[in-house]
């Protein structure tokens, strides 16, 4: 699972949302969600485990339900690598 928390008013956040949208889902293995920070409270189950303090912040949850986060803007190559790493973990 890849959850991007973003602020639509910020250019970096909008760019990160576009980068995430371009990442393949690996035949449905990856669920991608972009969430405006105004809706952060609806993801309290996630944010209780991984504090989201800034935007953009990408939270990745692997098969073992281990969460990691990527804070700040990242390009598609870095996002894809992080997702591939999460898919490879067991």
JSON list of C-alpha atoms in Angstrom, two decimals:
[
{"chain": "A", "resi": 1, "resn": "UNK", "atom": "CA", "xyz": [0.00, 0.00, 0.00]},
{"chain": "A", "resi": 2, "resn": "UNK", "atom": "CA", "xyz": [1.29, 3.44, -0.92]},
{"chain": "A", "resi": 3, "resn": "UNK", "atom": "CA", "xyz": [-0.47, 6.37, 0.74]},
{"chain": "A", "resi": 4, "resn": "UNK", "atom": "CA", "xyz": [0.55, 9.87, -0.22]},
{"chain": "A", "resi": 5, "resn": "UNK", "atom": "CA", "xyz": [-0.48, 12.65, 2.14]},
{"chain": "A", "resi": 6, "resn": "UNK", "atom": "CA", "xyz": [-0.28, 15.92, 0.23]},
{"chain": "A", "resi": 7, "resn": "UNK", "atom": "CA", "xyz": [-1.21, 19.59, 0.29]},
{"chain": "A", "resi": 8, "resn": "UNK", "atom": "CA", "xyz": [-2.85, 20.52, -3.00]},
{"chain": "A", "resi": 9, "resn": "UNK", "atom": "CA", "xyz": [-1.75, 24.14, -2.58]},
{"chain": "A", "resi": 10, "resn": "UNK", "atom": "CA", "xyz": [1.95, 23.20, -2.79]},
{"chain": "A", "resi": 11, "resn": "UNK", "atom": "CA", "xyz": [3.67, 22.60, -6.13]},
{"chain": "A", "resi": 12, "resn": "UNK", "atom": "CA", "xyz": [5.98, 19.85, -4.77]},
{"chain": "A", "resi": 13, "resn": "UNK", "atom": "CA", "xyz": [3.01, 17.99, -3.35]},
{"chain": "A", "resi": 14, "resn": "UNK", "atom": "CA", "xyz": [1.09, 18.15, -6.64]},
{"chain": "A", "resi": 15, "resn": "UNK", "atom": "CA", "xyz": [4.20, 16.96, -8.49]},
{"chain": "A", "resi": 16, "resn": "UNK", "atom": "CA", "xyz": [4.61, 14.04, -6.08]},
{"chain": "A", "resi": 17, "resn": "UNK", "atom": "CA", "xyz": [0.95, 13.10, -6.61]},
{"chain": "A", "resi": 18, "resn": "UNK", "atom": "CA", "xyz": [1.58, 13.01, -10.36]},
{"chain": "A", "resi": 19, "resn": "UNK", "atom": "CA", "xyz": [4.73, 10.90, -9.89]},
{"chain": "A", "resi": 20, "resn": "UNK", "atom": "CA", "xyz": [2.85, 8.39, -7.71]},
{"chain": "A", "resi": 21, "resn": "UNK", "atom": "CA", "xyz": [0.02, 8.14, -10.22]},
{"chain": "A", "resi": 22, "resn": "UNK", "atom": "CA", "xyz": [2.52, 7.11, -12.92]},
{"chain": "A", "resi": 23, "resn": "UNK", "atom": "CA", "xyz": [3.93, 4.20, -10.86]},
{"chain": "A", "resi": 24, "resn": "UNK", "atom": "CA", "xyz": [2.69, 0.77, -12.02]},
{"chain": "A", "resi": 25, "resn": "UNK", "atom": "CA", "xyz": [0.52, -1.29, -9.67]},
{"chain": "A", "resi": 26, "resn": "UNK", "atom": "CA", "xyz": [2.43, -4.51, -10.41]},
{"chain": "A", "resi": 27, "resn": "UNK", "atom": "CA", "xyz": [-0.70, -6.31, -11.59]},
{"chain": "A", "resi": 28, "resn": "UNK", "atom": "CA", "xyz": [-2.77, -5.14, -8.63]},
{"chain": "A", "resi": 29, "resn": "UNK", "atom": "CA", "xyz": [-0.17, -5.88, -5.94]},
{"chain": "A", "resi": 30, "resn": "UNK", "atom": "CA", "xyz": [0.19, -2.17, -5.16]},
{"chain": "A", "resi": 31, "resn": "UNK", "atom": "CA", "xyz": [-2.68, -0.02, -3.96]},
{"chain": "A", "resi": 32, "resn": "UNK", "atom": "CA", "xyz": [-1.97, 3.69, -4.41]},
{"chain": "A", "resi": 33, "resn": "UNK", "atom": "CA", "xyz": [-3.94, 6.37, -2.59]},
{"chain": "A", "resi": 34, "resn": "UNK", "atom": "CA", "xyz": [-3.44, 10.13, -2.59]},
{"chain": "A", "resi": 35, "resn": "UNK", "atom": "CA", "xyz": [-4.97, 11.82, 0.44]},
{"chain": "A", "resi": 36, "resn": "UNK", "atom": "CA", "xyz": [-5.20, 15.57, 1.00]},
{"chain": "A", "resi": 37, "resn": "UNK", "atom": "CA", "xyz": [-3.89, 16.54, 4.43]},
{"chain": "A", "resi": 38, "resn": "UNK", "atom": "CA", "xyz": [-7.35, 17.91, 5.20]},
{"chain": "A", "resi": 39, "resn": "UNK", "atom": "CA", "xyz": [-8.51, 14.26, 5.33]},
{"chain": "A", "resi": 40, "resn": "UNK", "atom": "CA", "xyz": [-5.64, 13.04, 7.52]},
{"chain": "A", "resi": 41, "resn": "UNK", "atom": "CA", "xyz": [-7.96, 12.23, 10.43]},
{"chain": "A", "resi": 42, "resn": "UNK", "atom": "CA", "xyz": [-9.67, 9.56, 8.30]},
{"chain": "A", "resi": 43, "resn": "UNK", "atom": "CA", "xyz": [-6.38, 7.63, 8.26]},
{"chain": "A", "resi": 44, "resn": "UNK", "atom": "CA", "xyz": [-5.78, 7.59, 12.02]},
{"chain": "A", "resi": 45, "resn": "UNK", "atom": "CA", "xyz": [-5.10, 3.82, 11.96]},
{"chain": "A", "resi": 46, "resn": "UNK", "atom": "CA", "xyz": [-2.10, 4.56, 9.73]},
{"chain": "A", "resi": 47, "resn": "UNK", "atom": "CA", "xyz": [-0.98, 7.78, 11.37]},
{"chain": "A", "resi": 48, "resn": "UNK", "atom": "CA", "xyz": [-1.06, 6.18, 14.81]},
{"chain": "A", "resi": 49, "resn": "UNK", "atom": "CA", "xyz": [1.77, 3.90, 13.62]},
{"chain": "A", "resi": 50, "resn": "UNK", "atom": "CA", "xyz": [3.58, 6.37, 11.36]},
{"chain": "A", "resi": 51, "resn": "UNK", "atom": "CA", "xyz": [3.25, 10.01, 12.41]},
{"chain": "A", "resi": 52, "resn": "UNK", "atom": "CA", "xyz": [2.60, 12.25, 9.43]},
{"chain": "A", "resi": 53, "resn": "UNK", "atom": "CA", "xyz": [4.09, 15.63, 10.29]},
{"chain": "A", "resi": 54, "resn": "UNK", "atom": "CA", "xyz": [4.65, 17.21, 6.91]},
{"chain": "A", "resi": 55, "resn": "UNK", "atom": "CA", "xyz": [3.50, 17.09, 3.32]},
{"chain": "A", "resi": 56, "resn": "UNK", "atom": "CA", "xyz": [4.20, 15.55, 0.98]},
{"chain": "A", "resi": 57, "resn": "UNK", "atom": "CA", "xyz": [4.74, 12.32, 2.85]},
{"chain": "A", "resi": 58, "resn": "UNK", "atom": "CA", "xyz": [4.48, 8.90, 1.26]},
{"chain": "A", "resi": 59, "resn": "UNK", "atom": "CA", "xyz": [3.72, 6.03, 3.63]},
{"chain": "A", "resi": 60, "resn": "UNK", "atom": "CA", "xyz": [4.50, 2.55, 2.32]},
{"chain": "A", "resi": 61, "resn": "UNK", "atom": "CA", "xyz": [3.12, -0.54, 4.01]},
{"chain": "A", "resi": 62, "resn": "UNK", "atom": "CA", "xyz": [4.67, -3.87, 2.98]},
{"chain": "A", "resi": 63, "resn": "UNK", "atom": "CA", "xyz": [3.35, -7.45, 3.13]},
{"chain": "A", "resi": 64, "resn": "UNK", "atom": "CA", "xyz": [4.50, -7.81, 6.73]},
{"chain": "A", "resi": 65, "resn": "UNK", "atom": "CA", "xyz": [2.53, -4.66, 7.63]},
{"chain": "A", "resi": 66, "resn": "UNK", "atom": "CA", "xyz": [5.73, -2.75, 8.29]},
{"chain": "A", "resi": 67, "resn": "UNK", "atom": "CA", "xyz": [5.37, 0.92, 7.44]},
{"chain": "A", "resi": 68, "resn": "UNK", "atom": "CA", "xyz": [8.06, 3.28, 6.23]},
{"chain": "A", "resi": 69, "resn": "UNK", "atom": "CA", "xyz": [7.73, 6.82, 5.07]},
{"chain": "A", "resi": 70, "resn": "UNK", "atom": "CA", "xyz": [9.33, 9.03, 2.49]},
{"chain": "A", "resi": 71, "resn": "UNK", "atom": "CA", "xyz": [9.17, 12.68, 3.49]},
{"chain": "A", "resi": 72, "resn": "UNK", "atom": "CA", "xyz": [9.33, 15.47, 0.94]},
{"chain": "A", "resi": 73, "resn": "UNK", "atom": "CA", "xyz": [9.33, 15.40, -2.83]},
{"chain": "A", "resi": 74, "resn": "UNK", "atom": "CA", "xyz": [10.66, 12.28, -4.56]},
{"chain": "A", "resi": 75, "resn": "UNK", "atom": "CA", "xyz": [10.78, 11.53, -8.24]},
{"chain": "A", "resi": 76, "resn": "UNK", "atom": "CA", "xyz": [9.19, 8.52, -9.89]},
{"chain": "A", "resi": 77, "resn": "UNK", "atom": "CA", "xyz": [12.44, 6.54, -9.89]},
{"chain": "A", "resi": 78, "resn": "UNK", "atom": "CA", "xyz": [12.84, 6.82, -6.12]},
{"chain": "A", "resi": 79, "resn": "UNK", "atom": "CA", "xyz": [9.17, 6.07, -5.48]},
{"chain": "A", "resi": 80, "resn": "UNK", "atom": "CA", "xyz": [9.29, 3.01, -7.76]},
{"chain": "A", "resi": 81, "resn": "UNK", "atom": "CA", "xyz": [12.42, 1.76, -5.98]},
{"chain": "A", "resi": 82, "resn": "UNK", "atom": "CA", "xyz": [10.81, 2.12, -2.56]},
{"chain": "A", "resi": 83, "resn": "UNK", "atom": "CA", "xyz": [7.71, 0.27, -3.79]},
{"chain": "A", "resi": 84, "resn": "UNK", "atom": "CA", "xyz": [9.86, -2.48, -5.31]},
{"chain": "A", "resi": 85, "resn": "UNK", "atom": "CA", "xyz": [11.69, -2.82, -1.98]},
{"chain": "A", "resi": 86, "resn": "UNK", "atom": "CA", "xyz": [8.39, -3.11, -0.12]},
{"chain": "A", "resi": 87, "resn": "UNK", "atom": "CA", "xyz": [7.18, -5.77, -2.57]},
{"chain": "A", "resi": 88, "resn": "UNK", "atom": "CA", "xyz": [10.41, -7.73, -2.14]},
{"chain": "A", "resi": 89, "resn": "UNK", "atom": "CA", "xyz": [10.16, -7.82, 1.66]},
{"chain": "A", "resi": 90, "resn": "UNK", "atom": "CA", "xyz": [8.56, -10.88, 3.24]}
]
